[in-house]
Tab-separated table of N, CA, C and O in Angstrom:
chain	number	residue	atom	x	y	z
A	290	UNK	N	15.264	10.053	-8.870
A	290	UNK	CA	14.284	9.544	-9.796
A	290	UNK	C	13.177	10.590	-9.910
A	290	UNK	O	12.457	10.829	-8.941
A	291	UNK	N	12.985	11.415	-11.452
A	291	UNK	CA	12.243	12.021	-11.478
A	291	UNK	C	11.099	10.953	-11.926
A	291	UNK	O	11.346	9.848	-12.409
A	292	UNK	N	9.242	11.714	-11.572
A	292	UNK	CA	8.193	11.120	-12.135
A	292	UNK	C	7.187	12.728	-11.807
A	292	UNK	O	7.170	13.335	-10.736
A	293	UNK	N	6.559	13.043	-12.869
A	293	UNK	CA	5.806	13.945	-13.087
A	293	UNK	C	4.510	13.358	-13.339
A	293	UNK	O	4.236	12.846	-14.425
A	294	UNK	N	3.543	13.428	-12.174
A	294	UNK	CA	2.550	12.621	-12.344
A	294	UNK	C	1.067	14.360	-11.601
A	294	UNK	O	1.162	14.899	-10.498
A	295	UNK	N	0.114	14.665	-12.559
A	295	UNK	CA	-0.690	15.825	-11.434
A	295	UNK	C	-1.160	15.196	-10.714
A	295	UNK	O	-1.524	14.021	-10.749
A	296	UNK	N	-1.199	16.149	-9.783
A	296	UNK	CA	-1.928	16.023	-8.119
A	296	UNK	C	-3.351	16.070	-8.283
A	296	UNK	O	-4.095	15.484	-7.497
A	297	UNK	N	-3.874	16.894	-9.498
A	297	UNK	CA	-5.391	16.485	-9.482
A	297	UNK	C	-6.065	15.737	-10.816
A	297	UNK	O	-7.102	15.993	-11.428
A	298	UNK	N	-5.222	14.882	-10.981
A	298	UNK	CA	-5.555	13.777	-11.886
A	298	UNK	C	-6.987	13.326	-11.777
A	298	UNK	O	-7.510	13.406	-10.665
A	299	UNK	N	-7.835	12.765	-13.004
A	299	UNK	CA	-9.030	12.731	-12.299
A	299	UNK	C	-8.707	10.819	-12.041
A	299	UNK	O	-7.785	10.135	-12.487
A	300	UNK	N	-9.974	10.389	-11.088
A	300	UNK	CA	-9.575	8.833	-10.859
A	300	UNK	C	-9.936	8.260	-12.195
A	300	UNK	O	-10.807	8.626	-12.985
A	301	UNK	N	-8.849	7.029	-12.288
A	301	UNK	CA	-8.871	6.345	-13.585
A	301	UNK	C	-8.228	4.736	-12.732
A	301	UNK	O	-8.480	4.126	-11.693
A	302	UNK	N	-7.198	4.567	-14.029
A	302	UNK	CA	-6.409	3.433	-13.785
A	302	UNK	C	-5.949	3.001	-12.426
A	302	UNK	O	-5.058	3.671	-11.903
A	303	UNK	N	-6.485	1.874	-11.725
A	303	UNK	CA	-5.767	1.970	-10.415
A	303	UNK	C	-3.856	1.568	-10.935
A	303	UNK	O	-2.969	2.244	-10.415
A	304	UNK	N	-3.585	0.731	-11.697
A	304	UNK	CA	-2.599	0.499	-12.006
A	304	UNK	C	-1.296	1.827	-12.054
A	304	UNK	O	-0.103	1.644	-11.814
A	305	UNK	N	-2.065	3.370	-12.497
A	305	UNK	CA	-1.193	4.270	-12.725
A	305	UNK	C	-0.827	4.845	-11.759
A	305	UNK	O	0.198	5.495	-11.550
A	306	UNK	N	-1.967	4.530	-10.929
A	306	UNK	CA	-1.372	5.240	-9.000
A	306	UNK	C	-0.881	4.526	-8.546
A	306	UNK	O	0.250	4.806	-8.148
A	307	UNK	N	-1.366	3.274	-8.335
A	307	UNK	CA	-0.552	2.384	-7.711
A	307	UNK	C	1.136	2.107	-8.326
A	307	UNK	O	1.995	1.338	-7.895
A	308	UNK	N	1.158	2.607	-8.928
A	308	UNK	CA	2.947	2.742	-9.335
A	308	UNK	C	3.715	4.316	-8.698
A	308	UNK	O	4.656	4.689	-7.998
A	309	UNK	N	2.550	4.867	-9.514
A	309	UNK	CA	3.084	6.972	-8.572
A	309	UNK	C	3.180	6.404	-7.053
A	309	UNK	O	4.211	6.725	-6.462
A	310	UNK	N	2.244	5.598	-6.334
A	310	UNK	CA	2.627	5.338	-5.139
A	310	UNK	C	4.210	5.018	-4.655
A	310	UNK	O	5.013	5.584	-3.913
A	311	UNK	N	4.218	3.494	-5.691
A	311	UNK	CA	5.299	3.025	-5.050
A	311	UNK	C	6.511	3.643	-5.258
A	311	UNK	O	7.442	3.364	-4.503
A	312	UNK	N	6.685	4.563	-6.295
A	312	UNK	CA	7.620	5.099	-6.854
A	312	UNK	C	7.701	6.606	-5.466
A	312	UNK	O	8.867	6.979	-5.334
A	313	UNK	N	7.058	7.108	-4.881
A	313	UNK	CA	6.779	8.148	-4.513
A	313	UNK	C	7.563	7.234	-2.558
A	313	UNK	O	8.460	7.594	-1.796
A	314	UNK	N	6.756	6.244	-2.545
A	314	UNK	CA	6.676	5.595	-1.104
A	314	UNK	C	8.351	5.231	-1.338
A	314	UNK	O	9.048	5.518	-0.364
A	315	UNK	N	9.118	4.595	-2.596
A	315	UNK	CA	10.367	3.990	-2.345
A	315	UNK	C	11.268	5.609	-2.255
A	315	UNK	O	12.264	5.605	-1.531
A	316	UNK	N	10.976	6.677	-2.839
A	316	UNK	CA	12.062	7.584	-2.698
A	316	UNK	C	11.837	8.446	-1.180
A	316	UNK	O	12.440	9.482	-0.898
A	317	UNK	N	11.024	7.891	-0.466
A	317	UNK	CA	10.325	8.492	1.393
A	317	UNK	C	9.921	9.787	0.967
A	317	UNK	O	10.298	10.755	1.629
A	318	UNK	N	8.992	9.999	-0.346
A	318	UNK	CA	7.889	11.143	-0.113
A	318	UNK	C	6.351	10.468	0.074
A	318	UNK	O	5.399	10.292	-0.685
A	319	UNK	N	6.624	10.188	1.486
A	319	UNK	CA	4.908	9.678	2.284
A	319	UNK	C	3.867	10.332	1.848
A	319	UNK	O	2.863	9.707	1.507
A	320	UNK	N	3.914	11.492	1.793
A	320	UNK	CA	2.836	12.317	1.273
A	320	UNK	C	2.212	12.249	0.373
A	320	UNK	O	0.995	12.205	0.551
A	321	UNK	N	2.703	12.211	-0.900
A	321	UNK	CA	2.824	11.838	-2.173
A	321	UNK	C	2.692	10.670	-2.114
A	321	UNK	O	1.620	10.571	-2.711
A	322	UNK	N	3.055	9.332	-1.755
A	322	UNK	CA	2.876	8.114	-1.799
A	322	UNK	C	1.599	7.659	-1.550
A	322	UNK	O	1.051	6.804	-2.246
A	323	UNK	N	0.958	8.339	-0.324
A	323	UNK	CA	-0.037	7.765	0.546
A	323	UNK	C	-1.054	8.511	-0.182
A	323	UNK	O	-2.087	7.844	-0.234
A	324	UNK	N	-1.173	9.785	-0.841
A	324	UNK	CA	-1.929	10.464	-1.681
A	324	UNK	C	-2.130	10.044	-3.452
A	324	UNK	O	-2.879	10.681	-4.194
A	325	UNK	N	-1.304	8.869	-3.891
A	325	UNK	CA	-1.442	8.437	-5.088
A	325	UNK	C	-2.382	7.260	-4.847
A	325	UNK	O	-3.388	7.058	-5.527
A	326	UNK	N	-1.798	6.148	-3.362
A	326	UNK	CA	-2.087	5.148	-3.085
A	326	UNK	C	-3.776	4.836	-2.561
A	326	UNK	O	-4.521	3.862	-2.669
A	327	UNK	N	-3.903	6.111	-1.996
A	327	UNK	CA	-5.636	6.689	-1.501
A	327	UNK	C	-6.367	6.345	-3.392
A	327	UNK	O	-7.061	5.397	-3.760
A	328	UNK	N	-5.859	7.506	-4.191
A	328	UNK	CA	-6.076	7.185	-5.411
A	328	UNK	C	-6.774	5.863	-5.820
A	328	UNK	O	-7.991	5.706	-5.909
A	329	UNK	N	-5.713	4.838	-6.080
A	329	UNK	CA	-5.559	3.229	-6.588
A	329	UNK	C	-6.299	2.721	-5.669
A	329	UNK	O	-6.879	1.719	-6.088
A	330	UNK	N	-6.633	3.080	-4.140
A	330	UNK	CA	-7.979	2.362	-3.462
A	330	UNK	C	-9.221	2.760	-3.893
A	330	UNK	O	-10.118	1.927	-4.027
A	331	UNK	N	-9.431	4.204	-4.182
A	331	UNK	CA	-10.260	4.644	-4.839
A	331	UNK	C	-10.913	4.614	-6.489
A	331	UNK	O	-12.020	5.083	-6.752
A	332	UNK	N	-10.112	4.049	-7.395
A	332	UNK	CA	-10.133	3.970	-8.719
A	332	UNK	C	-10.219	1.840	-8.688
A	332	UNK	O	-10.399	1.055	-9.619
A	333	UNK	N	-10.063	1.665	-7.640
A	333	UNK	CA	-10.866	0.195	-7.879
A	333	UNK	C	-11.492	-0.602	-7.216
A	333	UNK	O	-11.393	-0.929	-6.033
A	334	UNK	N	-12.575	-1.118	-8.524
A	334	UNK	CA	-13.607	-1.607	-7.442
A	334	UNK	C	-13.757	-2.342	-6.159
A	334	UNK	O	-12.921	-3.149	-5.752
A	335	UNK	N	-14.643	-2.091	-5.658
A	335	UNK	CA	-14.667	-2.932	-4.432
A	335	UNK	C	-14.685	-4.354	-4.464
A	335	UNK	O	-14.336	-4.977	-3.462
A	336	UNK	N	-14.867	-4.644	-4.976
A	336	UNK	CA	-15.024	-6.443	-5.640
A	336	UNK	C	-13.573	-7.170	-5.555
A	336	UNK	O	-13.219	-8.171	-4.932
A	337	UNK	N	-12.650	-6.010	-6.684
A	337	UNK	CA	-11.370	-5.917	-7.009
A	337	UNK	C	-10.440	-6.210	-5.749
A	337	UNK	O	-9.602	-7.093	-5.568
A	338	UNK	N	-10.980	-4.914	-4.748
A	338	UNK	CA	-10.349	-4.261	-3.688
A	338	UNK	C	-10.255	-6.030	-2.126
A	338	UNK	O	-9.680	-6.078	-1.039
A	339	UNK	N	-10.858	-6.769	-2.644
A	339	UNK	CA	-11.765	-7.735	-1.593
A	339	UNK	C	-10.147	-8.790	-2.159
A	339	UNK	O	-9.559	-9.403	-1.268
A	340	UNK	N	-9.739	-8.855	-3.258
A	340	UNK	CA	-8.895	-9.650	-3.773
A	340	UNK	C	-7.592	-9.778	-2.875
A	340	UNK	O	-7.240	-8.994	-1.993
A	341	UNK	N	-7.053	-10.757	-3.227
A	341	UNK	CA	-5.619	-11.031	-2.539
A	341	UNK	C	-4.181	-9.581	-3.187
A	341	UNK	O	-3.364	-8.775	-2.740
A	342	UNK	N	-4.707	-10.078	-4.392
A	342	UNK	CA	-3.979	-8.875	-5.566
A	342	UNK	C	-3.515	-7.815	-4.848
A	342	UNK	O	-2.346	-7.431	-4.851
A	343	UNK	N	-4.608	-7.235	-4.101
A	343	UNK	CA	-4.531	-5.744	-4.055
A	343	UNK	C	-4.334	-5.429	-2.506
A	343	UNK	O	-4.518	-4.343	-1.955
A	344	UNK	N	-3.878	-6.735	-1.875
A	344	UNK	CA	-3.051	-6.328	-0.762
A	344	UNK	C	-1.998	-5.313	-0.461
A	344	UNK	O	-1.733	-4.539	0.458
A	345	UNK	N	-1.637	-5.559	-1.321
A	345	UNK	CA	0.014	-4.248	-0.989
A	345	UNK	C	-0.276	-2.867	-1.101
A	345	UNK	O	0.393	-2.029	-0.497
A	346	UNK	N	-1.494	-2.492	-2.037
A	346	UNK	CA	-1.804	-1.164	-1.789
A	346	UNK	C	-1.836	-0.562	-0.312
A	346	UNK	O	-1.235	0.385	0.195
A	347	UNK	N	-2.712	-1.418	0.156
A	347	UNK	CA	-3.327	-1.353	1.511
A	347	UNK	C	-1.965	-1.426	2.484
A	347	UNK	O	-2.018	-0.719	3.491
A	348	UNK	N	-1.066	-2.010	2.329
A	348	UNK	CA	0.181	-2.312	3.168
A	348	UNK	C	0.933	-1.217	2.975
A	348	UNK	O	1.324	-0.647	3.993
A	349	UNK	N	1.326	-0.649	1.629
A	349	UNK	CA	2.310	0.598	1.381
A	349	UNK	C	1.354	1.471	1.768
A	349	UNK	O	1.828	2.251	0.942
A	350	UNK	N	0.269	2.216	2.338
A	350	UNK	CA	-0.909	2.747	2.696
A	350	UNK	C	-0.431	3.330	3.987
A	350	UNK	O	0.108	4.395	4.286
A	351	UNK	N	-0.868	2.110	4.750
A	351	UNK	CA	-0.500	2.057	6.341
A	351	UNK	C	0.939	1.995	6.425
A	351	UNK	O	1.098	2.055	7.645
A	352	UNK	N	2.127	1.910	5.899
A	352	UNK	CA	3.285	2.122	6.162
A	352	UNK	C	3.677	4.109	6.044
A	352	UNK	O	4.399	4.862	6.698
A	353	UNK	N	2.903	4.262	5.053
A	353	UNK	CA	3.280	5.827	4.833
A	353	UNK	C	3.021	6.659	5.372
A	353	UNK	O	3.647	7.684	5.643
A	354	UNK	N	1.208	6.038	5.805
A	354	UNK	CA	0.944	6.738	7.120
A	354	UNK	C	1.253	7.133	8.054
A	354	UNK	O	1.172	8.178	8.699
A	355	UNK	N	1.894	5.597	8.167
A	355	UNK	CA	2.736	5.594	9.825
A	355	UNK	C	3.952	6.413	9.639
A	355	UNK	O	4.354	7.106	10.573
A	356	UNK	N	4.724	6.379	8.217
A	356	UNK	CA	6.145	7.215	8.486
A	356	UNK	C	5.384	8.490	8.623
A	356	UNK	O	6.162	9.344	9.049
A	357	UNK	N	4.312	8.927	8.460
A	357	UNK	CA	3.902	10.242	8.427
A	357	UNK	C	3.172	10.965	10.060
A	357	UNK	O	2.856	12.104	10.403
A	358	UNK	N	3.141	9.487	10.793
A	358	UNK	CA	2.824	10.098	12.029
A	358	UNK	C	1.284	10.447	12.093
A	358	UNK	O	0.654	11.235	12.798
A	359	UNK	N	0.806	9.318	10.813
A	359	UNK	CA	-0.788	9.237	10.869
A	359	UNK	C	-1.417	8.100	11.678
A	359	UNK	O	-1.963	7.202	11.038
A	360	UNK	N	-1.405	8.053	12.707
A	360	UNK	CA	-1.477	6.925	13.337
A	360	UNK	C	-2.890	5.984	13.191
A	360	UNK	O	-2.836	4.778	13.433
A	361	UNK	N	-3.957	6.536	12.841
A	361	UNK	CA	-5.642	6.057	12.929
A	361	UNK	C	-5.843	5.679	11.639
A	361	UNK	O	-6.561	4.808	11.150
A	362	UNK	N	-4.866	6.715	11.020
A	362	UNK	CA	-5.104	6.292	9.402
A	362	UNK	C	-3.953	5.034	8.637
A	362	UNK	O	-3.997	4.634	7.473
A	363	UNK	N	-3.406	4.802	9.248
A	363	UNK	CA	-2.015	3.676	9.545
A	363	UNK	C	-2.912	2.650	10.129
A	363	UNK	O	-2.789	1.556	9.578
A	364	UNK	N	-3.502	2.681	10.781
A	364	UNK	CA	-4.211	1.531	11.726
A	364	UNK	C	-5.077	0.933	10.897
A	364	UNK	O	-4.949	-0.261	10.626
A	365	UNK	N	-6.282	1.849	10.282
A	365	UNK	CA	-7.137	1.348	9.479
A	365	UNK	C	-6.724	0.749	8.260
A	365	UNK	O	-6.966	-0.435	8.028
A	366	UNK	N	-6.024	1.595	7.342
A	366	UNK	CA	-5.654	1.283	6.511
A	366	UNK	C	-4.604	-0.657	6.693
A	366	UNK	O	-4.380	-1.339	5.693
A	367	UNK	N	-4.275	-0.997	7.795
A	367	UNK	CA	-4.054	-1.989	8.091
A	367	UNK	C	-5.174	-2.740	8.902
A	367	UNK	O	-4.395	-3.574	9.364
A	368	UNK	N	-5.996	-2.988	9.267
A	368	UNK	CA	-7.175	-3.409	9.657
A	368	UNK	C	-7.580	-3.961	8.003
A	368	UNK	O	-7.762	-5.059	7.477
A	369	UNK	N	-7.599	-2.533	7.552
A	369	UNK	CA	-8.651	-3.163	5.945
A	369	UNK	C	-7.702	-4.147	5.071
A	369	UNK	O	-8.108	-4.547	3.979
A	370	UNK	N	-6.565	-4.487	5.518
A	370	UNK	CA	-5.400	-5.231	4.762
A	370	UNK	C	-6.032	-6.702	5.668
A	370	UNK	O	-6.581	-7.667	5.136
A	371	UNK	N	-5.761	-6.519	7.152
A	371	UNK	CA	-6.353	-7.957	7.950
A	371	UNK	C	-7.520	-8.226	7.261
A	371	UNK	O	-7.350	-9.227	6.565
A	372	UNK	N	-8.547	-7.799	7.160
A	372	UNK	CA	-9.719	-7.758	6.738
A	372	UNK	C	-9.513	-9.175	5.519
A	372	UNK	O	-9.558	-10.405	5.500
A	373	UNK	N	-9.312	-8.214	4.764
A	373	UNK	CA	-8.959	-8.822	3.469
A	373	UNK	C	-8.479	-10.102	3.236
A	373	UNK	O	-9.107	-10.848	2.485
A	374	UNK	N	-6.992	-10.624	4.015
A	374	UNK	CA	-6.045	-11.426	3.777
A	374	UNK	C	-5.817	-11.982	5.327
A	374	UNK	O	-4.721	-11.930	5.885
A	375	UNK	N	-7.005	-12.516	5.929
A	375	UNK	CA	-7.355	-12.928	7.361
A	375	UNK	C	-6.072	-14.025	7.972
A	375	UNK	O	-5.901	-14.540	9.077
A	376	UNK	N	-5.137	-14.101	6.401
A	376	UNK	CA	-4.145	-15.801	6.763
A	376	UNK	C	-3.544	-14.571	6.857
A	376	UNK	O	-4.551	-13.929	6.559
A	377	UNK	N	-2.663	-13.685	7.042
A	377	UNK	CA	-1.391	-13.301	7.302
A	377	UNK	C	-1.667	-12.276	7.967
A	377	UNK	O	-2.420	-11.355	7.650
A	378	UNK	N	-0.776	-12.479	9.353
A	378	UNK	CA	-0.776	-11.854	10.340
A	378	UNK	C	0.454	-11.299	10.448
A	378	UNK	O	0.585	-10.907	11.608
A	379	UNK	N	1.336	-11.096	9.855
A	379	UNK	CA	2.858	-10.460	10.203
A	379	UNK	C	3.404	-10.115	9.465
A	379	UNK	O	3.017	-10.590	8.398
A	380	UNK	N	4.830	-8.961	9.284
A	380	UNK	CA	5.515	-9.485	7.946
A	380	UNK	C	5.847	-10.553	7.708
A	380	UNK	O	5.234	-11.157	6.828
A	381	UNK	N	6.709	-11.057	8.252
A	381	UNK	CA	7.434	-12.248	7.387
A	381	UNK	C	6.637	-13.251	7.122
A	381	UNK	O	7.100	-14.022	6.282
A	382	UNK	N	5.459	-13.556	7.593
A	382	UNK	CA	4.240	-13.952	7.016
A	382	UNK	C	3.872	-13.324	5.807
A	382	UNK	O	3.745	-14.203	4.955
A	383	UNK	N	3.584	-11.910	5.223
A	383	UNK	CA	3.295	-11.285	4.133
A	383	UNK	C	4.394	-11.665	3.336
A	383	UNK	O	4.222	-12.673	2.650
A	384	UNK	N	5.618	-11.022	3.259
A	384	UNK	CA	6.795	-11.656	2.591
A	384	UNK	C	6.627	-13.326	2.103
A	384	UNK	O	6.958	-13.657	0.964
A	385	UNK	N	6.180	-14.145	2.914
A	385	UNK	CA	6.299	-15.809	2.301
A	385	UNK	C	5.055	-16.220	1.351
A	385	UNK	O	4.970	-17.092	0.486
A	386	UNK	N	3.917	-15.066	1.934
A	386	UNK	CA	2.764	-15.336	1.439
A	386	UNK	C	2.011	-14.634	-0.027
A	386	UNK	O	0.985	-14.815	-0.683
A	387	UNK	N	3.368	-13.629	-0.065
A	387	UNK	CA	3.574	-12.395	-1.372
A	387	UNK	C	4.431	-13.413	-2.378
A	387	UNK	O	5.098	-14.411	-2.103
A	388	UNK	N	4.116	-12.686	-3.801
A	388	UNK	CA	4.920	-12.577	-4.855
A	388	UNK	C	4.550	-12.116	-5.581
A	388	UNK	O	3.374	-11.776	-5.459
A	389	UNK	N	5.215	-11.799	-6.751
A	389	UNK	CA	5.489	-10.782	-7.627
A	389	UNK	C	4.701	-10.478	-8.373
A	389	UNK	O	4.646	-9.441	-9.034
A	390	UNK	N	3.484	-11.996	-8.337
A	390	UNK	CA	2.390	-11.912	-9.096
A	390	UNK	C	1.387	-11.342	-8.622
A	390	UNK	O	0.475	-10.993	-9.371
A	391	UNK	N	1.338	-11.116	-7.214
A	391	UNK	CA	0.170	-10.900	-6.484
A	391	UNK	C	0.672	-9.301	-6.175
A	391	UNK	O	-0.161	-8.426	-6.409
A	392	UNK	N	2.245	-8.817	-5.564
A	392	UNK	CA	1.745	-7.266	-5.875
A	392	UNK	C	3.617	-7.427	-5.649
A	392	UNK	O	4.162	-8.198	-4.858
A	393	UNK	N	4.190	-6.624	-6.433
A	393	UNK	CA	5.394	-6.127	-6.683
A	393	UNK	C	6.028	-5.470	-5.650
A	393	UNK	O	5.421	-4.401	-5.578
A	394	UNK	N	7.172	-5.476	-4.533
A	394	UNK	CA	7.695	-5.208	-3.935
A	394	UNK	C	8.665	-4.078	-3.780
A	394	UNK	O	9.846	-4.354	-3.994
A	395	UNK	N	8.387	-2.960	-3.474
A	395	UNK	CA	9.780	-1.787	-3.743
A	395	UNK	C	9.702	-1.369	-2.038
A	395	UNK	O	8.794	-1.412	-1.208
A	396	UNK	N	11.062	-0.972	-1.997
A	396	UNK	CA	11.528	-0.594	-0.465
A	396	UNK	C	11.186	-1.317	0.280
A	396	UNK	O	10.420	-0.841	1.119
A	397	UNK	N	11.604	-3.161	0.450
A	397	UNK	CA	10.220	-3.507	1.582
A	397	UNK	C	11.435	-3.161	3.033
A	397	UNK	O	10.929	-3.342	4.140
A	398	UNK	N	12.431	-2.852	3.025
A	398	UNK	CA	12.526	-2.595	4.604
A	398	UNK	C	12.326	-1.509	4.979
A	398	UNK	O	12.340	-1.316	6.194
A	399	UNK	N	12.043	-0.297	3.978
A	399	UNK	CA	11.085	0.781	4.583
A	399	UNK	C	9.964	0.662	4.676
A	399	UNK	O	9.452	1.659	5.185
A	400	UNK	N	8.900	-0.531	4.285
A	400	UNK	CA	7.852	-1.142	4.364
A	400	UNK	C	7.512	-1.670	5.857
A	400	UNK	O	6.646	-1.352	6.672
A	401	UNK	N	8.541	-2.591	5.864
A	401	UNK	CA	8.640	-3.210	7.267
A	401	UNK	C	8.759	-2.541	8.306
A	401	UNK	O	8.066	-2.927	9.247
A	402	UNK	N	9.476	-1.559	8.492
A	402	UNK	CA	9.860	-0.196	9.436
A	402	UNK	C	7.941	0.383	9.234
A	402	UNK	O	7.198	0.267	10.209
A	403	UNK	N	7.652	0.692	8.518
A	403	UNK	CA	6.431	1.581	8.692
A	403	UNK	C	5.113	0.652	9.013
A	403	UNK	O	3.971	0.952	9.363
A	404	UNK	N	5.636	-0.369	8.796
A	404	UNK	CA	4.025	-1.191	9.378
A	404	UNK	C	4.677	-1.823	10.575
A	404	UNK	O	3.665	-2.112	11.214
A	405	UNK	N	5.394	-2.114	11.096
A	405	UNK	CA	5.712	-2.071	12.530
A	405	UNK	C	5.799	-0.968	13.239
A	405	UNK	O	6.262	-1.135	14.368
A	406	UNK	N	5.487	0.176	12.931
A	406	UNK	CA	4.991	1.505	13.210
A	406	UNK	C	3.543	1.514	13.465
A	406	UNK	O	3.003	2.039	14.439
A	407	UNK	N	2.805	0.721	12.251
A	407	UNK	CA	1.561	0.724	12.072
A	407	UNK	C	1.101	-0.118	13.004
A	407	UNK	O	-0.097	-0.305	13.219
A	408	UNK	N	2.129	-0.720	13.662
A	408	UNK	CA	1.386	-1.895	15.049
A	408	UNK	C	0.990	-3.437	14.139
A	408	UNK	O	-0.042	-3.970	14.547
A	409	UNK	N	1.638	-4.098	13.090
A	409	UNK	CA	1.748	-4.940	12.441
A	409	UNK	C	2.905	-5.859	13.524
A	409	UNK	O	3.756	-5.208	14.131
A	410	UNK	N	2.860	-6.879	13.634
A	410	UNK	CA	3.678	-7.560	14.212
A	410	UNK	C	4.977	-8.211	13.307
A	410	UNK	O	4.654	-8.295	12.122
A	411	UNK	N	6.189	-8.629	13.543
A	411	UNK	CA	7.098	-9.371	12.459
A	411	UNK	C	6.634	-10.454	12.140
A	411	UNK	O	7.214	-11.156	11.312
Protein backbone atom coordinates (compact mmCIF):
# COMPACT_ATOMS: atom_id res chain seq x y z
CA UNK A 1 0.00 0.00 0.00
CA UNK A 2 1.44 3.04 -1.35
CA UNK A 3 0.49 6.67 0.52
CA UNK A 4 2.60 9.76 -0.26
CA UNK A 5 1.92 11.99 2.47
CA UNK A 6 5.29 15.07 3.35
CA UNK A 7 7.10 14.72 6.37
CA UNK A 8 6.98 18.44 6.83
CA UNK A 9 3.46 19.09 6.27
CA UNK A 10 2.47 22.09 8.11
CA UNK A 11 -0.23 21.12 11.16
CA UNK A 12 -3.75 21.21 9.84
CA UNK A 13 -6.49 18.55 9.75
CA UNK A 14 -6.18 16.19 12.63
CA UNK A 15 -8.35 13.84 10.51
CA UNK A 16 -5.44 13.71 7.64
CA UNK A 17 -2.80 12.41 10.12
CA UNK A 18 -4.71 10.53 11.94
CA UNK A 19 -5.31 8.28 8.85
CA UNK A 20 -1.24 8.69 7.52
CA UNK A 21 -1.01 7.22 11.05
CA UNK A 22 -3.10 4.38 10.82
CA UNK A 23 -2.23 3.59 7.42
CA UNK A 24 1.59 3.90 8.27
CA UNK A 25 1.00 1.95 12.01
CA UNK A 26 -1.14 -1.04 9.97
CA UNK A 27 1.77 -1.62 7.31
CA UNK A 28 4.60 -1.74 10.85
CA UNK A 29 6.29 1.60 9.75
CA UNK A 30 6.27 2.83 13.66
CA UNK A 31 8.17 5.63 12.76
CA UNK A 32 6.10 7.07 10.37
CA UNK A 33 3.02 6.09 12.24
CA UNK A 34 3.95 7.52 15.59
CA UNK A 35 5.31 10.71 13.66
CA UNK A 36 1.88 11.39 11.73
CA UNK A 37 -0.01 10.38 14.99
CA UNK A 38 2.23 13.09 17.25
CA UNK A 39 0.81 15.31 14.29
CA UNK A 40 -3.25 14.57 14.87
CA UNK A 41 -2.41 15.11 18.79
CA UNK A 42 -0.99 18.18 17.87
CA UNK A 43 -3.45 19.66 15.17
CA UNK A 44 -6.32 19.14 17.81
CA UNK A 45 -7.59 20.97 20.26
CA UNK A 46 -7.27 20.28 23.63
CA UNK A 47 -10.91 20.41 24.42
CA UNK A 48 -11.24 17.94 21.37
CA UNK A 49 -8.24 15.91 22.66
CA UNK A 50 -10.22 15.50 26.45
CA UNK A 51 -13.06 13.57 24.23
CA UNK A 52 -13.80 9.89 24.17
CA UNK A 53 -13.42 10.25 20.14
CA UNK A 54 -9.93 10.70 20.19
CA UNK A 55 -8.92 7.82 22.21
CA UNK A 56 -7.32 5.68 19.63
CA UNK A 57 -4.94 8.26 18.58
CA UNK A 58 -3.46 8.08 21.90
CA UNK A 59 -3.64 4.09 21.85
CA UNK A 60 -2.03 3.62 18.20
CA UNK A 61 0.61 6.29 19.83
CA UNK A 62 1.74 4.17 22.69
CA UNK A 63 1.57 0.96 20.67
CA UNK A 64 4.18 2.32 18.06
CA UNK A 65 6.16 3.53 20.53
CA UNK A 66 6.39 0.53 22.20
CA UNK A 67 7.04 -1.52 18.82
CA UNK A 68 9.75 1.09 18.55
CA UNK A 69 11.39 0.40 21.86
CA UNK A 70 10.22 3.88 23.13
CA UNK A 71 9.40 2.91 26.34
CA UNK A 72 8.60 6.54 28.44
CA UNK A 73 7.09 7.69 25.41
CA UNK A 74 4.75 4.40 25.14
CA UNK A 75 4.00 4.90 28.80
CA UNK A 76 2.87 8.41 28.61
CA UNK A 77 1.34 8.43 25.67
CA UNK A 78 -0.83 5.65 27.51
CA UNK A 79 -1.21 7.39 30.83
CA UNK A 80 -2.72 10.37 28.64
CA UNK A 81 -5.22 7.64 27.06
CA UNK A 82 -6.04 6.49 31.12
CA UNK A 83 -6.32 10.01 31.76
CA UNK A 84 -8.85 10.58 29.38
CA UNK A 85 -11.10 7.37 29.32
CA UNK A 86 -10.65 6.60 33.33
CA UNK A 87 -13.57 3.48 32.56
CA UNK A 88 -11.23 1.36 30.53
CA UNK A 89 -8.52 -0.23 31.90
CA UNK A 90 -7.51 -3.05 29.41
CA UNK A 91 -7.83 -4.16 25.98
CA UNK A 92 -10.60 -6.16 25.82
CA UNK A 93 -12.15 -3.56 27.84
CA UNK A 94 -11.16 -0.90 24.97
CA UNK A 95 -12.36 -3.35 22.25
CA UNK A 96 -16.12 -3.64 24.08
CA UNK A 97 -15.98 -0.08 24.95
CA UNK A 98 -14.78 1.07 21.15
CA UNK A 99 -16.66 1.41 17.94
CA UNK A 100 -16.44 2.52 14.78
CA UNK A 101 -18.02 5.64 15.68
CA UNK A 102 -15.80 6.62 18.30
CA UNK A 103 -12.38 5.72 16.41
CA UNK A 104 -11.91 3.14 13.52
CA UNK A 105 -9.87 0.10 14.07
CA UNK A 106 -6.86 -1.10 11.71
CA UNK A 107 -4.30 -3.83 12.81
CA UNK A 108 -5.83 -4.21 16.27
CA UNK A 109 -3.66 -7.37 17.03
CA UNK A 110 -0.66 -5.41 16.25
CA UNK A 111 -2.33 -2.89 18.50
CA UNK A 112 -2.78 -5.30 21.21
CA UNK A 113 0.86 -6.70 20.94
CA UNK A 114 2.19 -3.02 21.28
CA UNK A 115 0.18 -1.80 24.18
CA UNK A 116 0.86 -4.85 26.13
CA UNK A 117 4.34 -3.79 25.44
CA UNK A 118 3.24 -0.45 26.59
CA UNK A 119 2.38 -2.16 30.07
CA UNK A 120 -1.55 -1.95 29.24
CA UNK A 121 -3.07 -4.95 30.78
CA UNK A 122 -5.63 -7.53 28.57
Amino acid sequence: MAVWLPADAPYGEPDVFTAAGLIHFAGGRDEEAAHWLRNAILATSAEDLRQPAFAGIRLYLASAEAHLGHVEAAAQALRDFLTNVPEVHGIAEFRRWNDPIRFFLVAPERLAEGLRLAGMTE
